[in-house]
């Protein structure tokens, strides 16, 4: 487990072979250009195994991942903002992610500036 790497870092949980927008390589490039240090994992289990999830400043996760859905990261990283991305959005998946978020005690950012900080 990479215990110290998460401090001040954004975790991207997205399969490397995924081409759904944005592809993993493009997401990394975008975040790096914006000044973020980026750690990557291809699935929830890999993220849990490789990192201490609660040490990240932000976690970006695809909803559809191998194994557990990306929304499972919300409960596994208490206190860390988690942004769920998907190209396959449904009302049901959005409601499920919001319910997990509320159960984990997280609230949605009220402003864009709080999201991008």
Coordinates of C-alpha atoms in Angstrom, one line a residue:
X1 CA 0.0 0.0 0.0
X2 CA 1.3 3.4 -0.9
X3 CA 0.5 5.2 2.3
X4 CA 2.0 8.6 1.8
X5 CA 1.3 9.2 -1.8
X6 CA -2.3 10.3 -1.3
X7 CA -1.5 13.6 0.6
X8 CA -2.3 16.5 -1.7
X9 CA -3.2 14.2 -4.6
X10 CA -6.2 13.4 -6.7
X11 CA -7.1 9.8 -7.3
X12 CA -8.5 8.8 -10.6
X13 CA -10.4 5.4 -10.6
X14 CA -10.9 4.5 -14.2
X15 CA -9.9 1.5 -16.3
X16 CA -6.9 2.2 -18.5
X17 CA -8.6 0.6 -21.5
X18 CA -11.7 2.7 -21.0
X19 CA -12.3 5.0 -24.0
X20 CA -15.5 6.6 -22.7
X21 CA -15.0 10.4 -22.3
X22 CA -12.7 11.4 -20.9
X23 CA -10.2 8.5 -21.5
X24 CA -7.9 7.8 -18.5
X25 CA -4.9 9.3 -20.2
X26 CA -6.7 12.5 -21.1
X27 CA -8.1 12.9 -17.5
X28 CA -4.6 12.5 -16.1
X29 CA -3.3 15.1 -18.6
X30 CA -6.1 17.6 -17.7
X31 CA -5.5 17.2 -14.0
X32 CA -1.7 17.5 -14.3
X33 CA -2.0 20.6 -16.4
X34 CA -4.2 22.1 -13.7
X35 CA -1.5 21.5 -11.1
X36 CA -2.7 18.3 -9.5
X37 CA -0.6 15.3 -8.6
X38 CA -2.5 12.3 -9.9
X39 CA -2.6 8.7 -8.7
X40 CA -4.5 6.1 -10.7
X41 CA -6.4 2.8 -10.1
X42 CA -8.4 0.7 -12.5
X43 CA -11.0 -0.5 -10.1
X44 CA -12.3 0.1 -6.5
X45 CA -10.5 -3.0 -5.2
X46 CA -7.2 -1.8 -6.8
X47 CA -7.7 1.7 -5.3
X48 CA -8.3 0.2 -1.8
X49 CA -5.3 -2.2 -2.1
X50 CA -2.8 0.3 -3.4
X51 CA -3.8 3.5 -1.4
X52 CA -5.2 4.8 1.8
X53 CA -8.3 6.3 0.3
X54 CA -8.9 8.8 3.1
X55 CA -5.6 10.5 2.4
X56 CA -6.6 12.0 -1.0
X57 CA -7.9 15.5 -1.5
X58 CA -10.3 14.4 -4.2
X59 CA -11.3 11.1 -5.8
X60 CA -12.7 11.0 -9.4
X61 CA -14.2 7.6 -10.2
X62 CA -16.0 6.2 -13.2
X63 CA -19.3 4.7 -12.2
X64 CA -18.9 1.5 -14.3
X65 CA -15.8 -0.3 -13.2
X66 CA -14.6 -3.9 -13.2
X67 CA -15.9 -5.5 -10.0
X68 CA -17.6 -3.0 -7.6
X69 CA -19.3 0.1 -9.0
X70 CA -17.3 3.4 -8.6
X71 CA -20.0 4.8 -6.2
X72 CA -18.7 2.3 -3.6
X73 CA -15.6 4.6 -3.2
X74 CA -17.8 7.2 -1.5
X75 CA -18.3 5.0 1.6
X76 CA -14.7 3.8 1.6
X77 CA -13.2 7.3 1.7
X78 CA -15.0 9.2 4.5
X79 CA -14.5 12.9 4.4
X80 CA -13.0 12.9 0.9
X81 CA -14.9 14.5 -1.9
X82 CA -15.8 11.9 -4.5
X83 CA -16.8 12.9 -8.0
X84 CA -18.6 10.1 -9.9
X85 CA -18.3 10.2 -13.7
X86 CA -20.2 8.2 -16.3
X87 CA -21.2 8.0 -19.9
X88 CA -24.1 5.8 -19.0
X89 CA -26.0 8.0 -16.7
X90 CA -29.5 7.0 -15.5
X91 CA -31.7 8.5 -12.9
X92 CA -31.4 5.3 -10.9
X93 CA -27.6 5.4 -10.8
X94 CA -27.6 9.0 -9.8
X95 CA -30.0 8.4 -7.0
X96 CA -28.0 5.4 -5.8
X97 CA -24.8 7.5 -5.7
X98 CA -26.5 10.3 -3.8
X99 CA -27.9 7.9 -1.3
X100 CA -24.5 6.4 -0.7
X101 CA -23.0 9.9 -0.3
X102 CA -25.7 10.8 2.2
X103 CA -25.2 7.6 4.2
X104 CA -21.4 8.4 4.3
X105 CA -22.1 11.8 5.6
X106 CA -20.9 13.8 2.6
X107 CA -22.7 16.6 1.0
X108 CA -22.5 17.9 -2.6
X109 CA -20.5 21.1 -3.2
X110 CA -22.7 24.2 -3.4
X111 CA -20.4 26.2 -5.8
X112 CA -18.1 25.4 -8.7
X113 CA -15.1 27.1 -6.9
X114 CA -15.4 24.5 -4.0
X115 CA -15.4 21.7 -6.5
X116 CA -12.3 22.9 -8.4
X117 CA -10.2 23.9 -5.4

